[in-house]
Amino acid sequence: MSATEPAGPALEDASNPQDGVQTRKQLTKAERRELQERQRAAKAAATASNPSNKSQNQKTPQSQSNKQPKKDPTSVAGPSGSSATATSGKKPTPKPGRDADKIAPGAGGMDKGDKIADLETQRRHQTRIFAHFASPKQDAQIGAGIKGEIHPTIVRLGRQFADMKIVGANARCIAMLVAFKAVIQDYVTPPNQTLARDLTQYLSPQISYLVSARPMAVSMGNAIRELKYHISVVSIDVPEQDAKDHLCEQIDTYISHRIVLADSVIEEYAMPKIQNGAVIMTFARSSVVERVLISAWSRGKRFSVKVVDSAPLSEGRKMLSALLKAGIPCTYLLVNGIGSLISTVSLVFLGAHAINSNGSVYSRAGTALVAMLAKEHSVPVLVLSETYKYSNNLQLDSFTKNELAALSDTLQPPNGQGHLLSQSSLQIINPLYDLTPHTHITVLVTEVGLIPPSAISTLAGLRDKDKGLQLAV
Amino acid sequence: MPEIKDKGILRQVETLTSKLRRRQLAGAQESAIETTLLIKYIVAHAKFATIHELIAIIKAAGRRLVEAQPKEHTVGNVVRRILRLIREEWAASVNKPVDEGDQPMTTEDSQTETGEMSTQSSPRSSTLSVGEQTPLMTPATPRPVVSDSQYSLSNFVLHGRPHREATDFASVYAATIQESSTTPKKSAQSIRPALISAIEEVMDELETVFETVSSSAKDHIHSDEIVLTLGMSRTVEAFLKKAALDRKFTALVAEAAPSFSGHQLAQSLASSGINTILIPDSAVYAVMSRVNKVILGAHAILANGGVYAVAGSILAAHAAQTHRTPVVFCAGQFKLSPLWNVYHTYGSLDFANPAHILGFQEGKLMDQVDVLNPAYDYVPPELINVFITNDGDIPPASMNRLVKETYDNEDYQL
């Protein structure tokens, strides 16, 4: 089936790895015929550069078969409209309403997502400054080209990452480590191999699979480095099950020491900074900040919180619910509104995805705006972060490394205005992270103390005396 | 309104007032155009014996309109502008037959200080109206003859001090009329056509503001530049589209949640073939390192050179300053207001519907939470590099001078 496909643009080939990962047997004769029919119809209707075509080919029979009959008539009519747009940018306004109708709202989020991703990739070449950003992955692309058996826990985790069901540096790291525990327990050392050498190799494709779902978080990377170290020092004499149990224990210790207990210590350091009557501003959702605020309230401190939220992920809502549940009086607003009330704020708490060696904080997009405005108004900015998020990378701006969010669940125009993607000159970019330079930050609160951001590289020099190991690499 | 006796005019004023109050009429340019039409109607149909009466009628109408919608500053601006034009026309018509040196003329003196909100407490606000003749005189003090096109230091020294004596407008005009008793008596009604044509000029300016603002677009935007804008402004839209005729550049549009007006602009620019990238508001700092220029639209320009602009503009302006990126505001001069922002605390003068942020479908949450949806931000003049207006490019520091040239002191408080 796939062999008969001509070597078209890259997106058409993407359907091949999809078939590769799920075995050929799953394509029944009827489904293969269906696939062929669709491809023939799509090619007949439009030129090769047509984006809608690609989305047709992209769809796999397994997941989309029930939606295909509805899709066919709409996509065949649709291409002629959008191809006109694609080929000549100077054409007068190409009736966006029409294409909006064609992308039928009832066709399901996944279809829309695929279509959007294809259009998106098509247009990406136009403005290249974002070209190196990691883009969101569709079904077909997770695990594309990865050789080796992927443990089902990892497959599920990859899916959860790609769908943004698990977000946040701590959450992703913990989820990954827990999944690795399952992987390690199920692992069997092949004959003539040692666990110490082979397990690392066995884990590699699993890690690559997760990375293909979403780029590696700094927290995850640091945890993996630690795990690999522990694997490498497993003695050859130790029986396999004992070695595996030991490794799982190390993982538990890592989670408990570097994340959970670290959070408690950070809580203790941050607590005296919260005065009664304080007005605290926070951005999006940080697990540490949430924990500190709820704990301070339960200890009897009385303050109010301003939760600032923003697209693309609107994580502030989760923060808001958690704080309200604890009984904390909150104000909710979007990031554009902070100019109006920054002068009433006494303290800003922010979370971090990673801390760079020059003290700049890599965190959710929008954090830099909040920190910057607070600094302008002389409001102290406290970044709460565990030391395991420290990274030796030194980024100069938010472009060196960043990630884009998927389009289908973001940038929802109000009142169902037609979809925006009927224009070929229009791209939608949702960076997920930004870099806050250390000048915008007052102090970094970690489990080893309060550190001024310019002195953050002292973390690299910390040594864990028991293990003779660097605490953060 | 005791000043307005004419029922027709009253009715017109009431219609526009209610439209403004209910925000059926919204938007800077529309409000300005409607107000101009109303004033034109008043000038065409009002019955007045002296020009003073006409000015009082227009001021009363303007007061009503501004009270109905204080957030639409262009309404008041247009009224003030037209009042200034009326006085100029009147002065021009009165002084035309008398142009010898007999008639002492001075530069305009500052009136008594008006309300705290409207004027800067400037001790010296002598306006030098180059090339214009003003008939105002304080009868008591003899003045030297001043050439109206030359600036004289002695004149400045003589008249630069604050004047405590109240200059009663009516008596001045009465004096003017008496003075010119030798010349054929000019009736106020006779300049009506001249006033109408002056108002029509204002109307033309308002209707063509987008074209005139964008006339210099290609000089401001270079090839392969990346410009950032926020939300929807028709002035900025016209500006970028005009530039796109000569230059190839990329426009980054921040969506301006929760109104998402940026979507509209992005779609419009993309349909003109401009490379457009739509980004969420949170990404403004992230992309700033690659942005060459920040181009924003203004809701109102204040007398100190500050701006009321769509919420989020202060963030873009600060981020631009951090990266040493120029910040440019495109606005027609009809947005220039003699107001000052004294109360910086709540910079936003208007709040939009909070349900757009947290709506009724979030029932449980919504009950316990204060939701804020500020509509505007105040951007201080230190963050602004230049204003691109229909009358040229102006630095924020010159805005004060422009206010003096466009409006009369006594009109600051309508």
PDB file of N, CA and C in Angstrom, chain B residues 332-383:
ATOM      1  N   GLY B 332      -4.340  59.698  14.598  1.00  0.00           N
ATOM      2  CA  GLY B 332      -4.708  60.974  14.003  1.00  0.00           C
ATOM      3  C   GLY B 332      -4.645  62.056  15.057  1.00  0.00           C
ATOM      4  N   GLN B 333      -4.467  63.295  14.639  1.00  0.00           N
ATOM      5  CA  GLN B 333      -4.345  64.345  15.639  1.00  0.00           C
ATOM      6  C   GLN B 333      -5.646  64.650  16.347  1.00  0.00           C
ATOM      7  N   PHE B 334      -6.739  64.145  15.820  1.00  0.00           N
ATOM      8  CA  PHE B 334      -8.000  64.375  16.514  1.00  0.00           C
ATOM      9  C   PHE B 334      -8.051  63.623  17.845  1.00  0.00           C
ATOM     10  N   LYS B 335      -7.081  62.736  18.064  1.00  0.00           N
ATOM     11  CA  LYS B 335      -7.045  62.015  19.330  1.00  0.00           C
ATOM     12  C   LYS B 335      -6.286  62.788  20.400  1.00  0.00           C
ATOM     13  N   LEU B 336      -5.667  63.888  20.005  1.00  0.00           N
ATOM     14  CA  LEU B 336      -4.894  64.661  20.974  1.00  0.00           C
ATOM     15  C   LEU B 336      -5.841  65.369  21.909  1.00  0.00           C
ATOM     16  N   SER B 337      -5.647  65.140  23.195  1.00  0.00           N
ATOM     17  CA  SER B 337      -6.592  65.673  24.172  1.00  0.00           C
ATOM     18  C   SER B 337      -5.846  66.559  25.158  1.00  0.00           C
ATOM     19  N   PRO B 338      -6.452  67.642  25.648  1.00  0.00           N
ATOM     20  CA  PRO B 338      -5.753  68.485  26.609  1.00  0.00           C
ATOM     21  C   PRO B 338      -5.738  67.922  28.026  1.00  0.00           C
ATOM     22  N   LEU B 339      -6.060  66.653  28.165  1.00  0.00           N
ATOM     23  CA  LEU B 339      -6.141  66.063  29.497  1.00  0.00           C
ATOM     24  C   LEU B 339      -4.790  65.580  29.977  1.00  0.00           C
ATOM     25  N   TRP B 340      -4.693  65.454  31.278  1.00  0.00           N
ATOM     26  CA  TRP B 340      -3.518  64.865  31.893  1.00  0.00           C
ATOM     27  C   TRP B 340      -3.969  63.653  32.701  1.00  0.00           C
ATOM     28  N   ASN B 341      -3.116  62.664  32.776  1.00  0.00           N
ATOM     29  CA  ASN B 341      -3.441  61.513  33.611  1.00  0.00           C
ATOM     30  C   ASN B 341      -2.822  61.705  34.978  1.00  0.00           C
ATOM     31  N   VAL B 342      -3.613  62.240  35.902  1.00  0.00           N
ATOM     32  CA  VAL B 342      -3.078  62.508  37.230  1.00  0.00           C
ATOM     33  C   VAL B 342      -3.141  61.262  38.091  1.00  0.00           C
ATOM     34  N   TYR B 343      -4.128  60.459  37.845  1.00  0.00           N
ATOM     35  CA  TYR B 343      -4.331  59.285  38.689  1.00  0.00           C
ATOM     36  C   TYR B 343      -3.783  58.067  37.980  1.00  0.00           C
ATOM     37  N   HIS B 344      -2.504  57.799  38.205  1.00  0.00           N
ATOM     38  CA  HIS B 344      -1.883  56.700  37.478  1.00  0.00           C
ATOM     39  C   HIS B 344      -2.231  55.340  38.037  1.00  0.00           C
ATOM     40  N   THR B 345      -2.787  55.340  39.218  1.00  0.00           N
ATOM     41  CA  THR B 345      -2.955  54.065  39.914  1.00  0.00           C
ATOM     42  C   THR B 345      -3.738  53.057  39.100  1.00  0.00           C
ATOM     43  N   TYR B 346      -4.968  53.414  38.816  1.00  0.00           N
ATOM     44  CA  TYR B 346      -5.718  52.534  37.932  1.00  0.00           C
ATOM     45  C   TYR B 346      -5.630  53.120  36.540  1.00  0.00           C
ATOM     46  N   GLY B 347      -4.599  52.733  35.830  1.00  0.00           N
ATOM     47  CA  GLY B 347      -4.311  53.339  34.534  1.00  0.00           C
ATOM     48  C   GLY B 347      -5.429  53.155  33.556  1.00  0.00           C
ATOM     49  N   SER B 348      -6.153  52.077  33.715  1.00  0.00           N
ATOM     50  CA  SER B 348      -7.184  51.826  32.726  1.00  0.00           C
ATOM     51  C   SER B 348      -8.404  52.656  33.051  1.00  0.00           C
ATOM     52  N   LEU B 349      -8.870  53.458  32.098  1.00  0.00           N
ATOM     53  CA  LEU B 349     -10.026  54.268  32.430  1.00  0.00           C
ATOM     54  C   LEU B 349     -11.331  53.546  32.168  1.00  0.00           C
ATOM     55  N   ASP B 350     -11.210  52.351  31.649  1.00  0.00           N
ATOM     56  CA  ASP B 350     -12.454  51.674  31.341  1.00  0.00           C
ATOM     57  C   ASP B 350     -12.263  50.179  31.541  1.00  0.00           C
ATOM     58  N   PHE B 351     -13.297  49.529  31.952  1.00  0.00           N
ATOM     59  CA  PHE B 351     -13.229  48.092  32.157  1.00  0.00           C
ATOM     60  C   PHE B 351     -14.274  47.427  31.294  1.00  0.00           C
ATOM     61  N   ALA B 352     -13.870  46.365  30.642  1.00  0.00           N
ATOM     62  CA  ALA B 352     -14.802  45.659  29.761  1.00  0.00           C
ATOM     63  C   ALA B 352     -15.448  44.501  30.505  1.00  0.00           C
ATOM     64  N   ASN B 353     -16.221  43.759  29.797  1.00  0.00           N
ATOM     65  CA  ASN B 353     -17.021  42.701  30.385  1.00  0.00           C
ATOM     66  C   ASN B 353     -16.149  41.589  30.975  1.00  0.00           C
ATOM     67  N   PRO B 354     -16.213  41.358  32.276  1.00  0.00           N
ATOM     68  CA  PRO B 354     -15.382  40.296  32.865  1.00  0.00           C
ATOM     69  C   PRO B 354     -15.799  38.909  32.433  1.00  0.00           C
ATOM     70  N   ALA B 355     -16.998  38.780  31.921  1.00  0.00           N
ATOM     71  CA  ALA B 355     -17.443  37.440  31.508  1.00  0.00           C
ATOM     72  C   ALA B 355     -16.601  36.916  30.353  1.00  0.00           C
ATOM     73  N   HIS B 356     -15.941  37.824  29.636  1.00  0.00           N
ATOM     74  CA  HIS B 356     -15.086  37.343  28.547  1.00  0.00           C
ATOM     75  C   HIS B 356     -13.872  36.602  29.095  1.00  0.00           C
ATOM     76  N   ILE B 357     -13.512  36.899  30.337  1.00  0.00           N
ATOM     77  CA  ILE B 357     -12.370  36.217  30.925  1.00  0.00           C
ATOM     78  C   ILE B 357     -12.845  34.987  31.685  1.00  0.00           C
ATOM     79  N   LEU B 358     -13.813  35.180  32.537  1.00  0.00           N
ATOM     80  CA  LEU B 358     -14.339  34.060  33.311  1.00  0.00           C
ATOM     81  C   LEU B 358     -15.846  34.173  33.220  1.00  0.00           C
ATOM     82  N   GLY B 359     -16.423  33.336  32.407  1.00  0.00           N
ATOM     83  CA  GLY B 359     -17.831  33.515  32.098  1.00  0.00           C
ATOM     84  C   GLY B 359     -18.740  32.710  32.993  1.00  0.00           C
ATOM     85  N   PHE B 360     -20.003  32.762  32.685  1.00  0.00           N
ATOM     86  CA  PHE B 360     -20.988  32.072  33.516  1.00  0.00           C
ATOM     87  C   PHE B 360     -20.872  30.557  33.440  1.00  0.00           C
ATOM     88  N   GLN B 361     -20.189  30.094  32.380  1.00  0.00           N
ATOM     89  CA  GLN B 361     -20.071  28.629  32.324  1.00  0.00           C
ATOM     90  C   GLN B 361     -19.113  28.130  33.397  1.00  0.00           C
ATOM     91  N   GLU B 362     -18.323  29.037  33.978  1.00  0.00           N
ATOM     92  CA  GLU B 362     -17.458  28.621  35.079  1.00  0.00           C
ATOM     93  C   GLU B 362     -18.155  28.910  36.390  1.00  0.00           C
ATOM     94  N   GLY B 363     -19.436  28.679  36.419  1.00  0.00           N
ATOM     95  CA  GLY B 363     -20.293  29.091  37.527  1.00  0.00           C
ATOM     96  C   GLY B 363     -19.675  29.088  38.901  1.00  0.00           C
ATOM     97  N   LYS B 364     -19.132  27.933  39.302  1.00  0.00           N
ATOM     98  CA  LYS B 364     -18.627  27.841  40.677  1.00  0.00           C
ATOM     99  C   LYS B 364     -17.475  28.807  40.909  1.00  0.00           C
ATOM    100  N   LEU B 365     -16.546  28.821  39.969  1.00  0.00           N
ATOM    101  CA  LEU B 365     -15.360  29.675  40.116  1.00  0.00           C
ATOM    102  C   LEU B 365     -15.770  31.130  40.161  1.00  0.00           C
ATOM    103  N   MET B 366     -16.660  31.451  39.229  1.00  0.00           N
ATOM    104  CA  MET B 366     -16.966  32.842  38.983  1.00  0.00           C
ATOM    105  C   MET B 366     -17.549  33.532  40.205  1.00  0.00           C
ATOM    106  N   ASP B 367     -18.224  32.781  40.988  1.00  0.00           N
ATOM    107  CA  ASP B 367     -18.884  33.334  42.163  1.00  0.00           C
ATOM    108  C   ASP B 367     -17.911  33.869  43.190  1.00  0.00           C
ATOM    109  N   GLN B 368     -16.792  33.207  43.330  1.00  0.00           N
ATOM    110  CA  GLN B 368     -15.910  33.525  44.440  1.00  0.00           C
ATOM    111  C   GLN B 368     -14.753  34.415  44.046  1.00  0.00           C
ATOM    112  N   VAL B 369     -14.734  34.833  42.805  1.00  0.00           N
ATOM    113  CA  VAL B 369     -13.516  35.471  42.316  1.00  0.00           C
ATOM    114  C   VAL B 369     -13.820  36.850  41.762  1.00  0.00           C
ATOM    115  N   ASP B 370     -12.875  37.765  41.969  1.00  0.00           N
ATOM    116  CA  ASP B 370     -12.948  39.095  41.389  1.00  0.00           C
ATOM    117  C   ASP B 370     -12.290  39.030  40.026  1.00  0.00           C
ATOM    118  N   VAL B 371     -13.008  39.326  38.978  1.00  0.00           N
ATOM    119  CA  VAL B 371     -12.397  39.243  37.663  1.00  0.00           C
ATOM    120  C   VAL B 371     -12.213  40.649  37.098  1.00  0.00           C
ATOM    121  N   LEU B 372     -11.031  40.896  36.588  1.00  0.00           N
ATOM    122  CA  LEU B 372     -10.732  42.239  36.105  1.00  0.00           C
ATOM    123  C   LEU B 372     -10.461  42.180  34.611  1.00  0.00           C
ATOM    124  N   ASN B 373     -11.088  43.072  33.868  1.00  0.00           N
ATOM    125  CA  ASN B 373     -10.841  43.108  32.432  1.00  0.00           C
ATOM    126  C   ASN B 373     -10.593  44.547  32.015  1.00  0.00           C
ATOM    127  N   PRO B 374      -9.408  45.087  32.331  1.00  0.00           N
ATOM    128  CA  PRO B 374      -9.164  46.481  31.984  1.00  0.00           C
ATOM    129  C   PRO B 374      -9.095  46.655  30.475  1.00  0.00           C
ATOM    130  N   ALA B 375      -9.662  47.740  29.989  1.00  0.00           N
ATOM    131  CA  ALA B 375      -9.703  47.938  28.546  1.00  0.00           C
ATOM    132  C   ALA B 375      -8.489  48.689  28.033  1.00  0.00           C
ATOM    133  N   TYR B 376      -7.954  49.598  28.842  1.00  0.00           N
ATOM    134  CA  TYR B 376      -6.858  50.436  28.363  1.00  0.00           C
ATOM    135  C   TYR B 376      -5.700  50.428  29.346  1.00  0.00           C
ATOM    136  N   ASP B 377      -4.567  50.852  28.826  1.00  0.00           N
ATOM    137  CA  ASP B 377      -3.371  51.043  29.640  1.00  0.00           C
ATOM    138  C   ASP B 377      -2.922  52.476  29.456  1.00  0.00           C
ATOM    139  N   TYR B 378      -2.295  53.031  30.486  1.00  0.00           N
ATOM    140  CA  TYR B 378      -1.650  54.326  30.302  1.00  0.00           C
ATOM    141  C   TYR B 378      -0.185  54.080  30.013  1.00  0.00           C
ATOM    142  N   VAL B 379       0.292  54.632  28.916  1.00  0.00           N
ATOM    143  CA  VAL B 379       1.700  54.490  28.562  1.00  0.00           C
ATOM    144  C   VAL B 379       2.359  55.849  28.744  1.00  0.00           C
ATOM    145  N   PRO B 380       3.332  55.964  29.658  1.00  0.00           N
ATOM    146  CA  PRO B 380       3.952  57.267  29.908  1.00  0.00           C
ATOM    147  C   PRO B 380       4.833  57.700  28.745  1.00  0.00           C
ATOM    148  N   PRO B 381       5.055  59.001  28.598  1.00  0.00           N
ATOM    149  CA  PRO B 381       5.794  59.488  27.420  1.00  0.00           C
ATOM    150  C   PRO B 381       7.241  59.023  27.364  1.00  0.00           C
ATOM    151  N   GLU B 382       7.819  58.623  28.508  1.00  0.00           N
ATOM    152  CA  GLU B 382       9.220  58.192  28.479  1.00  0.00           C
ATOM    153  C   GLU B 382       9.411  56.936  27.651  1.00  0.00           C
ATOM    154  N   LEU B 383       8.334  56.165  27.484  1.00  0.00           N
ATOM    155  CA  LEU B 383       8.471  54.904  26.756  1.00  0.00           C
ATOM    156  C   LEU B 383       8.186  55.067  25.270  1.00  0.00           C
TER     157      LEU B 383
END
